[in-house]
Amino acid sequence: MEIRIEKTAAPKAKPADETKLGFGHIFTDHMFVMNYDTGEGWHDARIVPYGEISLSPAAMCLHYGQEIFEGLKAYRTADGSIQMFRPDENFKRMNVSAERMVIPPIDEAFVLEALKKLVDMEKDWVPHTDGASLYIRPFIFATDPYVGVRPADHYLFMIILSPSGAYYSTGLNPVKIYVEEKYVRAVRGGTGFAKTAANYAISLKGQDEAHNQDYEQVLWLDGVEQKYIEEVGSMNIFFVIDGEVITPQLTGSVLPGITRKSSIELCKKWGMKVTERRITIQEVAEAYDNGKLDEVFGTGTAAVISPVGHLKWGDKVMTINDNKIGEISQKLYDTMTGIQYGKLPDEMNWIVRV
Ligand SMILES: *Cc1c(COP(=O)(O)O)cnc(C)c1O
Protein backbone atom coordinates (compact mmCIF):
# COMPACT_ATOMS: atom_id res chain seq x y z
CA MET A 1 0.00 0.00 0.00
CA GLU A 2 1.18 3.48 -0.93
CA ILE A 3 1.40 6.14 1.75
CA ARG A 4 0.15 9.51 0.54
CA ILE A 5 2.00 12.43 2.08
CA GLU A 6 0.55 15.87 2.64
CA LYS A 7 2.90 18.29 4.35
CA THR A 8 1.71 21.05 6.63
CA ALA A 9 1.86 24.59 5.28
CA ALA A 10 2.18 25.94 8.81
CA PRO A 11 4.84 24.07 10.81
CA LYS A 12 4.72 24.82 14.53
CA ALA A 13 7.64 26.15 16.54
CA LYS A 14 9.48 23.35 18.36
CA PRO A 15 9.48 23.66 22.15
CA ALA A 16 12.44 25.86 23.09
CA ASP A 17 12.90 24.62 26.64
CA GLU A 18 13.14 20.82 26.72
CA THR A 19 13.09 20.76 30.53
CA LYS A 20 9.46 21.93 30.38
CA LEU A 21 8.13 19.35 27.92
CA GLY A 22 6.23 17.32 30.50
CA PHE A 23 4.28 14.40 29.11
CA GLY A 24 1.50 14.17 26.56
CA HIS A 25 0.43 17.71 25.79
CA ILE A 26 2.57 18.75 22.83
CA PHE A 27 2.05 17.13 19.43
CA THR A 28 4.15 17.28 16.28
CA ASP A 29 3.20 18.65 12.84
CA HIS A 30 2.01 15.43 11.21
CA MET A 31 0.12 12.26 11.97
CA PHE A 32 -0.45 8.93 10.26
CA VAL A 33 -4.02 7.94 9.38
CA MET A 34 -5.51 4.87 7.70
CA ASN A 35 -9.14 3.79 7.23
CA TYR A 36 -10.80 0.42 7.47
CA ASP A 37 -14.09 -0.40 5.83
CA THR A 38 -15.61 -3.87 5.76
CA GLY A 39 -15.20 -5.32 2.29
CA GLU A 40 -12.28 -3.03 1.48
CA GLY A 41 -9.93 -3.70 4.40
CA TRP A 42 -7.34 -1.15 5.53
CA HIS A 43 -6.83 1.52 2.90
CA ASP A 44 -6.00 5.17 2.20
CA ALA A 45 -2.81 5.24 4.30
CA ARG A 46 -1.62 8.82 4.64
CA ILE A 47 0.61 11.17 6.57
CA VAL A 48 -1.22 14.47 6.94
CA PRO A 49 -0.97 17.65 9.02
CA TYR A 50 -1.73 17.00 12.70
CA GLY A 51 -5.19 18.30 13.44
CA GLU A 52 -8.70 17.68 14.62
CA ILE A 53 -10.81 14.95 13.11
CA SER A 54 -14.50 14.99 12.47
CA LEU A 55 -16.56 12.20 13.94
CA SER A 56 -20.28 11.49 14.05
CA PRO A 57 -21.77 12.01 17.53
CA ALA A 58 -23.07 8.46 17.04
CA ALA A 59 -19.56 7.06 16.38
CA MET A 60 -19.52 3.64 18.04
CA CYS A 61 -16.24 4.19 19.91
CA LEU A 62 -17.90 6.98 21.91
CA HIS A 63 -20.71 4.76 23.12
CA TYR A 64 -19.30 1.28 23.56
CA GLY A 65 -15.57 1.85 23.80
CA GLN A 66 -14.28 -0.25 20.92
CA GLU A 67 -10.73 1.14 20.99
CA ILE A 68 -7.17 -0.11 21.39
CA PHE A 69 -3.83 1.68 21.65
CA GLU A 70 -0.09 1.29 21.97
CA GLY A 71 2.72 3.31 23.51
CA LEU A 72 6.41 3.42 22.60
CA LYS A 73 9.19 5.93 22.13
CA ALA A 74 11.80 7.18 19.68
CA TYR A 75 15.18 8.23 21.08
CA ARG A 76 17.94 10.47 19.81
CA THR A 77 21.43 9.01 20.12
CA ALA A 78 24.66 10.93 20.68
CA ASP A 79 25.42 10.94 16.93
CA GLY A 80 21.98 12.41 16.19
CA SER A 81 20.38 9.30 14.72
CA ILE A 82 16.87 8.33 15.78
CA GLN A 83 15.93 4.86 16.98
CA MET A 84 13.06 2.93 18.54
CA PHE A 85 12.96 0.15 21.14
CA ARG A 86 11.27 -3.11 20.01
CA PRO A 87 8.50 -1.42 17.97
CA ASP A 88 7.69 -4.76 16.31
CA GLU A 89 6.56 -6.01 19.75
CA ASN A 90 4.10 -3.12 20.02
CA PHE A 91 2.41 -3.91 16.72
CA LYS A 92 2.35 -7.61 17.54
CA ARG A 93 0.62 -6.79 20.84
CA MET A 94 -1.72 -4.41 19.04
CA ASN A 95 -3.00 -7.31 16.98
CA VAL A 96 -3.54 -9.37 20.15
CA SER A 97 -5.57 -6.47 21.58
CA ALA A 98 -7.41 -6.13 18.25
CA GLU A 99 -8.43 -9.79 18.28
CA ARG A 100 -9.90 -9.46 21.79
CA MET A 101 -11.80 -6.28 20.92
CA VAL A 102 -13.07 -7.64 17.54
CA ILE A 103 -11.09 -5.01 15.64
CA PRO A 104 -9.64 -6.08 12.23
CA PRO A 105 -5.91 -6.92 12.35
CA ILE A 106 -3.26 -4.60 10.93
CA ASP A 107 -0.31 -5.54 8.73
CA GLU A 108 2.47 -5.28 11.34
CA ALA A 109 5.31 -4.84 8.84
CA PHE A 110 3.42 -2.16 6.94
CA VAL A 111 2.53 -0.04 9.98
CA LEU A 112 6.13 -0.29 11.22
CA GLU A 113 7.30 1.11 7.87
CA ALA A 114 4.65 3.83 8.11
CA LEU A 115 5.80 4.69 11.63
CA LYS A 116 9.43 4.91 10.51
CA LYS A 117 8.40 7.25 7.69
CA LEU A 118 6.39 9.45 10.07
CA VAL A 119 9.15 9.64 12.72
CA ASP A 120 11.70 10.39 10.01
CA MET A 121 9.55 13.29 8.78
CA GLU A 122 9.27 14.55 12.36
CA LYS A 123 12.84 13.82 13.42
CA ASP A 124 13.53 17.43 14.41
CA TRP A 125 10.84 16.99 17.08
CA VAL A 126 12.79 14.23 18.85
CA PRO A 127 14.21 15.92 21.98
CA HIS A 128 17.96 16.27 22.49
CA THR A 129 18.01 16.21 26.30
CA ASP A 130 19.14 13.04 28.04
CA GLY A 131 16.10 11.09 29.21
CA ALA A 132 13.68 12.97 26.96
CA SER A 133 12.11 11.23 23.96
CA LEU A 134 9.40 11.31 21.33
CA TYR A 135 6.40 9.41 22.67
CA ILE A 136 4.54 7.46 19.98
CA ARG A 137 0.84 6.69 20.31
CA PRO A 138 -0.74 4.36 17.72
CA PHE A 139 -4.49 3.72 18.23
CA ILE A 140 -7.55 2.29 16.50
CA PHE A 141 -11.19 3.11 17.14
CA ALA A 142 -14.64 2.36 15.71
CA THR A 143 -16.27 5.17 13.72
CA ASP A 144 -19.60 3.78 12.44
CA PRO A 145 -22.42 6.24 13.13
CA TYR A 146 -24.62 3.68 14.86
CA VAL A 147 -26.02 3.50 18.38
CA GLY A 148 -26.29 -0.25 18.63
CA VAL A 149 -24.06 -2.94 20.09
CA ARG A 150 -22.06 -4.94 17.55
CA PRO A 151 -18.50 -4.90 16.23
CA ALA A 152 -18.07 -1.92 13.90
CA ASP A 153 -17.56 -2.00 10.13
CA HIS A 154 -15.49 1.20 9.98
CA TYR A 155 -12.33 2.10 11.88
CA LEU A 156 -9.55 4.65 11.95
CA PHE A 157 -5.95 3.74 12.72
CA MET A 158 -3.86 6.74 13.74
CA ILE A 159 -0.37 7.46 15.03
CA ILE A 160 0.35 10.73 16.83
CA LEU A 161 3.70 11.83 18.25
CA SER A 162 4.43 13.82 21.40
CA PRO A 163 7.84 15.10 22.50
CA SER A 164 8.16 14.24 26.19
CA GLY A 165 10.49 15.30 28.96
CA ALA A 166 12.69 13.06 31.08
CA TYR A 167 10.50 10.99 33.39
CA TYR A 168 12.98 11.42 36.17
CA SER A 169 14.40 14.90 36.39
CA THR A 170 15.96 14.38 39.82
CA GLY A 171 17.18 10.78 39.73
CA LEU A 172 15.09 7.62 40.14
CA ASN A 173 12.72 8.66 42.91
CA PRO A 174 10.90 5.73 44.51
CA VAL A 175 7.09 5.85 44.24
CA LYS A 176 4.44 5.27 46.90
CA ILE A 177 2.03 2.52 45.98
CA TYR A 178 -1.18 1.43 47.64
CA VAL A 179 -2.73 -2.03 47.43
CA GLU A 180 -6.27 -1.70 46.08
CA GLU A 181 -8.69 -3.92 47.96
CA LYS A 182 -12.05 -2.51 46.96
CA TYR A 183 -11.96 -2.16 43.18
CA VAL A 184 -10.56 -4.53 40.56
CA ARG A 185 -9.02 -3.75 37.17
CA ALA A 186 -9.46 -7.01 35.29
CA VAL A 187 -11.26 -10.29 35.73
CA ARG A 188 -10.90 -13.84 34.47
CA GLY A 189 -12.00 -13.90 30.85
CA GLY A 190 -11.95 -10.10 30.65
CA THR A 191 -9.73 -7.67 28.79
CA GLY A 192 -6.79 -7.26 31.20
CA PHE A 193 -4.23 -8.44 28.63
CA ALA A 194 -5.48 -6.06 25.94
CA LYS A 195 -4.30 -2.47 25.71
CA THR A 196 -7.76 -0.94 25.54
CA ALA A 197 -9.20 2.32 26.86
CA ALA A 198 -11.78 0.52 29.00
CA ASN A 199 -9.10 -0.92 31.30
CA TYR A 200 -8.01 2.61 32.11
CA ALA A 201 -11.53 4.00 32.50
CA ILE A 202 -12.34 1.48 35.21
CA SER A 203 -9.03 2.10 37.00
CA LEU A 204 -9.59 5.84 37.53
CA LYS A 205 -11.69 5.51 40.67
CA GLY A 206 -9.05 3.50 42.54
CA GLN A 207 -6.35 5.86 41.31
CA ASP A 208 -8.37 8.84 42.54
CA GLU A 209 -8.80 7.35 46.00
CA ALA A 210 -5.10 6.50 46.18
CA HIS A 211 -4.25 10.13 45.33
CA ASN A 212 -6.54 11.31 48.10
CA GLN A 213 -4.42 9.27 50.51
CA ASP A 214 -1.22 10.71 49.06
CA TYR A 215 -0.26 7.57 47.13
CA GLU A 216 0.83 7.86 43.50
CA GLN A 217 -0.28 4.55 42.06
CA VAL A 218 -2.48 1.57 42.72
CA LEU A 219 -1.29 -2.03 42.97
CA TRP A 220 -4.09 -4.18 41.57
CA LEU A 221 -4.97 -7.58 42.96
CA ASP A 222 -6.66 -10.31 40.92
CA GLY A 223 -10.35 -9.75 40.25
CA VAL A 224 -11.48 -13.16 41.45
CA GLU A 225 -10.05 -13.65 44.97
CA GLN A 226 -8.30 -10.30 45.44
CA LYS A 227 -5.27 -12.16 46.80
CA TYR A 228 -2.83 -12.41 43.92
CA ILE A 229 -0.82 -9.42 42.73
CA GLU A 230 -1.39 -8.37 39.14
CA GLU A 231 0.15 -5.01 38.17
CA VAL A 232 0.27 -1.26 38.73
CA GLY A 233 -2.20 0.34 36.31
CA SER A 234 0.29 1.30 33.64
CA MET A 235 3.25 -0.78 34.81
CA ASN A 236 4.04 -4.39 35.50
CA ILE A 237 5.45 -5.22 38.93
CA PHE A 238 8.54 -7.11 40.11
CA PHE A 239 9.63 -8.25 43.57
CA VAL A 240 13.11 -9.30 44.60
CA ILE A 241 12.71 -11.73 47.49
CA ASP A 242 15.78 -13.32 49.00
CA GLY A 243 17.71 -12.72 45.78
CA GLU A 244 15.04 -14.17 43.49
CA VAL A 245 13.35 -11.92 40.92
CA ILE A 246 9.59 -12.65 40.88
CA THR A 247 6.86 -11.19 38.67
CA PRO A 248 3.21 -12.23 38.33
CA GLN A 249 2.73 -14.67 35.47
CA LEU A 250 0.60 -13.66 32.50
CA THR A 251 -2.76 -15.21 33.31
CA GLY A 252 -4.86 -13.13 30.92
CA SER A 253 -5.68 -10.31 33.32
CA VAL A 254 -2.19 -8.77 33.28
CA LEU A 255 -0.93 -6.58 30.43
CA PRO A 256 2.09 -8.28 28.79
CA GLY A 257 4.52 -5.34 29.05
CA ILE A 258 7.44 -5.10 26.66
CA THR A 259 9.56 -3.56 29.44
CA ARG A 260 8.51 -6.52 31.62
CA LYS A 261 9.58 -8.98 28.93
CA SER A 262 12.87 -7.13 28.38
CA SER A 263 13.58 -7.06 32.14
CA ILE A 264 13.02 -10.81 32.39
CA GLU A 265 15.29 -11.42 29.39
CA LEU A 266 18.06 -9.24 30.83
CA CYS A 267 17.91 -10.81 34.30
CA LYS A 268 18.09 -14.27 32.72
CA LYS A 269 21.04 -13.19 30.59
CA TRP A 270 22.80 -12.01 33.75
CA GLY A 271 22.27 -15.44 35.31
CA MET A 272 19.75 -14.29 37.91
CA LYS A 273 16.94 -16.49 39.12
CA VAL A 274 13.74 -15.12 37.53
CA THR A 275 10.34 -16.64 38.19
CA GLU A 276 6.98 -15.83 36.59
CA ARG A 277 4.35 -17.15 38.95
CA ARG A 278 1.32 -16.22 40.99
CA ILE A 279 2.31 -14.29 44.10
CA THR A 280 -0.01 -13.13 46.88
CA ILE A 281 0.20 -9.82 48.71
CA GLN A 282 0.36 -11.94 51.88
CA GLU A 283 3.59 -13.57 50.67
CA VAL A 284 5.13 -10.16 49.94
CA ALA A 285 4.16 -8.89 53.41
CA GLU A 286 5.65 -11.99 55.04
CA ALA A 287 8.88 -11.58 53.08
CA TYR A 288 8.97 -7.99 54.28
CA ASP A 289 8.47 -9.03 57.92
CA ASN A 290 11.27 -11.58 57.57
CA GLY A 291 13.62 -8.98 56.11
CA LYS A 292 13.68 -10.75 52.73
CA LEU A 293 11.93 -8.21 50.53
CA ASP A 294 14.98 -6.67 48.87
CA GLU A 295 13.42 -4.62 46.06
CA VAL A 296 10.08 -3.81 44.44
CA PHE A 297 9.89 -2.06 41.07
CA GLY A 298 7.46 -1.33 38.27
CA THR A 299 8.29 -1.64 34.56
CA GLY A 300 6.75 0.29 31.66
CA THR A 301 7.68 2.35 28.63
CA ALA A 302 7.13 5.73 30.32
CA ALA A 303 9.33 5.26 33.40
CA VAL A 304 11.30 2.21 32.21
CA ILE A 305 11.96 1.14 35.82
CA SER A 306 10.10 2.74 38.70
CA PRO A 307 11.38 1.73 42.14
CA VAL A 308 8.68 1.34 44.80
CA GLY A 309 9.70 2.95 48.11
CA HIS A 310 6.47 2.55 50.04
CA LEU A 311 3.90 -0.19 49.67
CA LYS A 312 0.71 0.19 51.70
CA TRP A 313 -1.58 -2.77 52.32
CA GLY A 314 -4.46 -1.98 54.66
CA ASP A 315 -2.89 -0.49 57.77
CA LYS A 316 0.52 -1.91 56.99
CA VAL A 317 3.05 0.39 55.32
CA MET A 318 6.18 -1.35 54.05
CA THR A 319 9.26 0.79 53.43
CA ILE A 320 11.36 -1.00 50.85
CA ASN A 321 15.14 -0.82 50.71
CA ASP A 322 15.11 2.32 52.91
CA ASN A 323 13.09 4.09 50.19
CA LYS A 324 16.11 3.93 47.89
CA ILE A 325 16.52 2.38 44.46
CA GLY A 326 17.78 -1.20 44.64
CA GLU A 327 20.76 -2.73 42.87
CA ILE A 328 18.79 -4.79 40.33
CA SER A 329 16.38 -1.91 39.58
CA GLN A 330 19.31 0.40 38.93
CA LYS A 331 21.10 -2.13 36.73
CA LEU A 332 17.98 -2.76 34.64
CA TYR A 333 17.35 0.97 34.29
CA ASP A 334 20.92 1.73 33.27
CA THR A 335 21.04 -1.13 30.79
CA MET A 336 17.70 -0.50 29.14
CA THR A 337 18.12 3.28 28.84
CA GLY A 338 21.73 2.69 27.72
CA ILE A 339 20.46 0.55 24.84
CA GLN A 340 17.60 2.94 24.02
CA TYR A 341 19.87 5.99 23.74
CA GLY A 342 22.59 4.06 21.90
CA LYS A 343 25.13 4.32 24.72
CA LEU A 344 25.37 0.56 25.10
CA PRO A 345 25.70 -2.05 22.35
CA ASP A 346 22.38 -3.56 21.26
CA GLU A 347 23.34 -7.14 22.05
CA MET A 348 19.72 -8.29 22.24
CA ASN A 349 18.81 -6.88 18.80
CA TRP A 350 16.08 -4.67 20.23
CA ILE A 351 16.79 -1.48 18.34
CA VAL A 352 15.11 -0.44 15.12
CA ARG A 353 16.68 2.56 13.43
CA VAL A 354 14.52 5.15 11.73
C1 LIG B 1 1.22 -0.40 28.55
C2 LIG B 1 0.97 -1.03 29.88
C3 LIG B 1 1.99 -1.59 30.67
C4 LIG B 1 3.46 -1.52 30.29
O1 LIG B 1 3.76 -2.07 29.06
P1 LIG B 1 5.11 -1.67 28.30
O2 LIG B 1 5.02 -2.38 27.01
O3 LIG B 1 6.24 -2.12 29.14
O4 LIG B 1 5.08 -0.18 28.17
C5 LIG B 1 1.63 -2.23 31.83
N1 LIG B 1 0.36 -2.28 32.25
C6 LIG B 1 -0.65 -1.73 31.54
C7 LIG B 1 -2.04 -1.84 32.04
C8 LIG B 1 -0.38 -1.09 30.33
O5 LIG B 1 -1.38 -0.54 29.64
PDB file of C-alpha atoms in Angstrom, residues 7-144:
ATOM      1  CA  LYS A   7       2.901  18.289   4.350  1.00  0.00           C
ATOM      2  CA  THR A   8       1.710  21.047   6.633  1.00  0.00           C
ATOM      3  CA  ALA A   9       1.863  24.585   5.285  1.00  0.00           C
ATOM      4  CA  ALA A  10       2.177  25.936   8.815  1.00  0.00           C
ATOM      5  CA  PRO A  11       4.837  24.072  10.805  1.00  0.00           C
ATOM      6  CA  LYS A  12       4.715  24.821  14.528  1.00  0.00           C
ATOM      7  CA  ALA A  13       7.644  26.155  16.539  1.00  0.00           C
ATOM      8  CA  LYS A  14       9.478  23.354  18.359  1.00  0.00           C
ATOM      9  CA  PRO A  15       9.480  23.664  22.149  1.00  0.00           C
ATOM     10  CA  ALA A  16      12.437  25.857  23.092  1.00  0.00           C
ATOM     11  CA  ASP A  17      12.902  24.623  26.637  1.00  0.00           C
ATOM     12  CA  GLU A  18      13.138  20.817  26.720  1.00  0.00           C
ATOM     13  CA  THR A  19      13.095  20.759  30.533  1.00  0.00           C
ATOM     14  CA  LYS A  20       9.461  21.932  30.377  1.00  0.00           C
ATOM     15  CA  LEU A  21       8.127  19.346  27.921  1.00  0.00           C
ATOM     16  CA  GLY A  22       6.227  17.323  30.498  1.00  0.00           C
ATOM     17  CA  PHE A  23       4.278  14.397  29.112  1.00  0.00           C
ATOM     18  CA  GLY A  24       1.505  14.165  26.560  1.00  0.00           C
ATOM     19  CA  HIS A  25       0.429  17.714  25.788  1.00  0.00           C
ATOM     20  CA  ILE A  26       2.566  18.746  22.831  1.00  0.00           C
ATOM     21  CA  PHE A  27       2.047  17.133  19.427  1.00  0.00           C
ATOM     22  CA  THR A  28       4.146  17.285  16.281  1.00  0.00           C
ATOM     23  CA  ASP A  29       3.203  18.651  12.843  1.00  0.00           C
ATOM     24  CA  HIS A  30       2.015  15.429  11.215  1.00  0.00           C
ATOM     25  CA  MET A  31       0.116  12.260  11.969  1.00  0.00           C
ATOM     26  CA  PHE A  32      -0.452   8.933  10.258  1.00  0.00           C
ATOM     27  CA  VAL A  33      -4.022   7.939   9.383  1.00  0.00           C
ATOM     28  CA  MET A  34      -5.509   4.867   7.699  1.00  0.00           C
ATOM     29  CA  ASN A  35      -9.139   3.793   7.233  1.00  0.00           C
ATOM     30  CA  TYR A  36     -10.798   0.422   7.472  1.00  0.00           C
ATOM     31  CA  ASP A  37     -14.089  -0.402   5.833  1.00  0.00           C
ATOM     32  CA  THR A  38     -15.607  -3.867   5.764  1.00  0.00           C
ATOM     33  CA  GLY A  39     -15.201  -5.321   2.290  1.00  0.00           C
ATOM     34  CA  GLU A  40     -12.281  -3.028   1.476  1.00  0.00           C
ATOM     35  CA  GLY A  41      -9.932  -3.699   4.395  1.00  0.00           C
ATOM     36  CA  TRP A  42      -7.341  -1.152   5.526  1.00  0.00           C
ATOM     37  CA  HIS A  43      -6.826   1.524   2.903  1.00  0.00           C
ATOM     38  CA  ASP A  44      -5.996   5.168   2.198  1.00  0.00           C
ATOM     39  CA  ALA A  45      -2.807   5.244   4.303  1.00  0.00           C
ATOM     40  CA  ARG A  46      -1.619   8.819   4.640  1.00  0.00           C
ATOM     41  CA  ILE A  47       0.611  11.167   6.566  1.00  0.00           C
ATOM     42  CA  VAL A  48      -1.216  14.471   6.937  1.00  0.00           C
ATOM     43  CA  PRO A  49      -0.965  17.650   9.021  1.00  0.00           C
ATOM     44  CA  TYR A  50      -1.727  17.003  12.702  1.00  0.00           C
ATOM     45  CA  GLY A  51      -5.186  18.302  13.444  1.00  0.00           C
ATOM     46  CA  GLU A  52      -8.700  17.682  14.618  1.00  0.00           C
ATOM     47  CA  ILE A  53     -10.806  14.946  13.106  1.00  0.00           C
ATOM     48  CA  SER A  54     -14.497  14.992  12.474  1.00  0.00           C
ATOM     49  CA  LEU A  55     -16.557  12.198  13.942  1.00  0.00           C
ATOM     50  CA  SER A  56     -20.280  11.487  14.051  1.00  0.00           C
ATOM     51  CA  PRO A  57     -21.769  12.008  17.525  1.00  0.00           C
ATOM     52  CA  ALA A  58     -23.073   8.464  17.045  1.00  0.00           C
ATOM     53  CA  ALA A  59     -19.560   7.055  16.384  1.00  0.00           C
ATOM     54  CA  MET A  60     -19.522   3.642  18.037  1.00  0.00           C
ATOM     55  CA  CYS A  61     -16.244   4.191  19.913  1.00  0.00           C
ATOM     56  CA  LEU A  62     -17.903   6.984  21.906  1.00  0.00           C
ATOM     57  CA  HIS A  63     -20.706   4.756  23.120  1.00  0.00           C
ATOM     58  CA  TYR A  64     -19.301   1.277  23.555  1.00  0.00           C
ATOM     59  CA  GLY A  65     -15.574   1.847  23.804  1.00  0.00           C
ATOM     60  CA  GLN A  66     -14.279  -0.246  20.919  1.00  0.00           C
ATOM     61  CA  GLU A  67     -10.734   1.141  20.987  1.00  0.00           C
ATOM     62  CA  ILE A  68      -7.165  -0.113  21.393  1.00  0.00           C
ATOM     63  CA  PHE A  69      -3.829   1.682  21.652  1.00  0.00           C
ATOM     64  CA  GLU A  70      -0.093   1.288  21.968  1.00  0.00           C
ATOM     65  CA  GLY A  71       2.719   3.310  23.505  1.00  0.00           C
ATOM     66  CA  LEU A  72       6.414   3.417  22.596  1.00  0.00           C
ATOM     67  CA  LYS A  73       9.193   5.932  22.128  1.00  0.00           C
ATOM     68  CA  ALA A  74      11.801   7.184  19.676  1.00  0.00           C
ATOM     69  CA  TYR A  75      15.181   8.229  21.078  1.00  0.00           C
ATOM     70  CA  ARG A  76      17.936  10.474  19.808  1.00  0.00           C
ATOM     71  CA  THR A  77      21.427   9.006  20.122  1.00  0.00           C
ATOM     72  CA  ALA A  78      24.664  10.932  20.683  1.00  0.00           C
ATOM     73  CA  ASP A  79      25.417  10.942  16.930  1.00  0.00           C
ATOM     74  CA  GLY A  80      21.976  12.407  16.193  1.00  0.00           C
ATOM     75  CA  SER A  81      20.378   9.301  14.722  1.00  0.00           C
ATOM     76  CA  ILE A  82      16.869   8.332  15.781  1.00  0.00           C
ATOM     77  CA  GLN A  83      15.930   4.865  16.978  1.00  0.00           C
ATOM     78  CA  MET A  84      13.064   2.926  18.543  1.00  0.00           C
ATOM     79  CA  PHE A  85      12.961   0.150  21.143  1.00  0.00           C
ATOM     80  CA  ARG A  86      11.266  -3.105  20.014  1.00  0.00           C
ATOM     81  CA  PRO A  87       8.495  -1.418  17.967  1.00  0.00           C
ATOM     82  CA  ASP A  88       7.689  -4.757  16.311  1.00  0.00           C
ATOM     83  CA  GLU A  89       6.562  -6.006  19.746  1.00  0.00           C
ATOM     84  CA  ASN A  90       4.101  -3.120  20.018  1.00  0.00           C
ATOM     85  CA  PHE A  91       2.411  -3.914  16.716  1.00  0.00           C
ATOM     86  CA  LYS A  92       2.350  -7.607  17.538  1.00  0.00           C
ATOM     87  CA  ARG A  93       0.622  -6.787  20.838  1.00  0.00           C
ATOM     88  CA  MET A  94      -1.720  -4.406  19.041  1.00  0.00           C
ATOM     89  CA  ASN A  95      -2.997  -7.309  16.979  1.00  0.00           C
ATOM     90  CA  VAL A  96      -3.538  -9.367  20.148  1.00  0.00           C
ATOM     91  CA  SER A  97      -5.572  -6.469  21.583  1.00  0.00           C
ATOM     92  CA  ALA A  98      -7.408  -6.134  18.250  1.00  0.00           C
ATOM     93  CA  GLU A  99      -8.429  -9.787  18.276  1.00  0.00           C
ATOM     94  CA  ARG A 100      -9.904  -9.463  21.793  1.00  0.00           C
ATOM     95  CA  MET A 101     -11.801  -6.280  20.916  1.00  0.00           C
ATOM     96  CA  VAL A 102     -13.068  -7.638  17.543  1.00  0.00           C
ATOM     97  CA  ILE A 103     -11.089  -5.013  15.641  1.00  0.00           C
ATOM     98  CA  PRO A 104      -9.638  -6.080  12.234  1.00  0.00           C
ATOM     99  CA  PRO A 105      -5.905  -6.921  12.347  1.00  0.00           C
ATOM    100  CA  ILE A 106      -3.260  -4.598  10.925  1.00  0.00           C
ATOM    101  CA  ASP A 107      -0.308  -5.545   8.726  1.00  0.00           C
ATOM    102  CA  GLU A 108       2.472  -5.277  11.337  1.00  0.00           C
ATOM    103  CA  ALA A 109       5.309  -4.839   8.844  1.00  0.00           C
ATOM    104  CA  PHE A 110       3.419  -2.155   6.941  1.00  0.00           C
ATOM    105  CA  VAL A 111       2.528  -0.041   9.985  1.00  0.00           C
ATOM    106  CA  LEU A 112       6.128  -0.290  11.223  1.00  0.00           C
ATOM    107  CA  GLU A 113       7.301   1.106   7.871  1.00  0.00           C
ATOM    108  CA  ALA A 114       4.647   3.834   8.105  1.00  0.00           C
ATOM    109  CA  LEU A 115       5.801   4.694  11.631  1.00  0.00           C
ATOM    110  CA  LYS A 116       9.431   4.912  10.508  1.00  0.00           C
ATOM    111  CA  LYS A 117       8.404   7.252   7.694  1.00  0.00           C
ATOM    112  CA  LEU A 118       6.392   9.453  10.069  1.00  0.00           C
ATOM    113  CA  VAL A 119       9.148   9.640  12.716  1.00  0.00           C
ATOM    114  CA  ASP A 120      11.696  10.387  10.010  1.00  0.00           C
ATOM    115  CA  MET A 121       9.551  13.294   8.782  1.00  0.00           C
ATOM    116  CA  GLU A 122       9.268  14.555  12.355  1.00  0.00           C
ATOM    117  CA  LYS A 123      12.844  13.818  13.424  1.00  0.00           C
ATOM    118  CA  ASP A 124      13.526  17.426  14.413  1.00  0.00           C
ATOM    119  CA  TRP A 125      10.838  16.992  17.075  1.00  0.00           C
ATOM    120  CA  VAL A 126      12.793  14.233  18.852  1.00  0.00           C
ATOM    121  CA  PRO A 127      14.212  15.922  21.978  1.00  0.00           C
ATOM    122  CA  HIS A 128      17.964  16.270  22.495  1.00  0.00           C
ATOM    123  CA  THR A 129      18.005  16.209  26.302  1.00  0.00           C
ATOM    124  CA  ASP A 130      19.143  13.042  28.045  1.00  0.00           C
ATOM    125  CA  GLY A 131      16.100  11.088  29.205  1.00  0.00           C
ATOM    126  CA  ALA A 132      13.676  12.975  26.964  1.00  0.00           C
ATOM    127  CA  SER A 133      12.108  11.231  23.959  1.00  0.00           C
ATOM    128  CA  LEU A 134       9.401  11.307  21.329  1.00  0.00           C
ATOM    129  CA  TYR A 135       6.403   9.406  22.670  1.00  0.00           C
ATOM    130  CA  ILE A 136       4.542   7.458  19.975  1.00  0.00           C
ATOM    131  CA  ARG A 137       0.842   6.692  20.312  1.00  0.00           C
ATOM    132  CA  PRO A 138      -0.742   4.358  17.719  1.00  0.00           C
ATOM    133  CA  PHE A 139      -4.487   3.719  18.232  1.00  0.00           C
ATOM    134  CA  ILE A 140      -7.547   2.287  16.505  1.00  0.00           C
ATOM    135  CA  PHE A 141     -11.190   3.113  17.141  1.00  0.00           C
ATOM    136  CA  ALA A 142     -14.641   2.361  15.711  1.00  0.00           C
ATOM    137  CA  THR A 143     -16.274   5.165  13.725  1.00  0.00           C
ATOM    138  CA  ASP A 144     -19.601   3.775  12.438  1.00  0.00           C
TER     139      ASP A 144
END
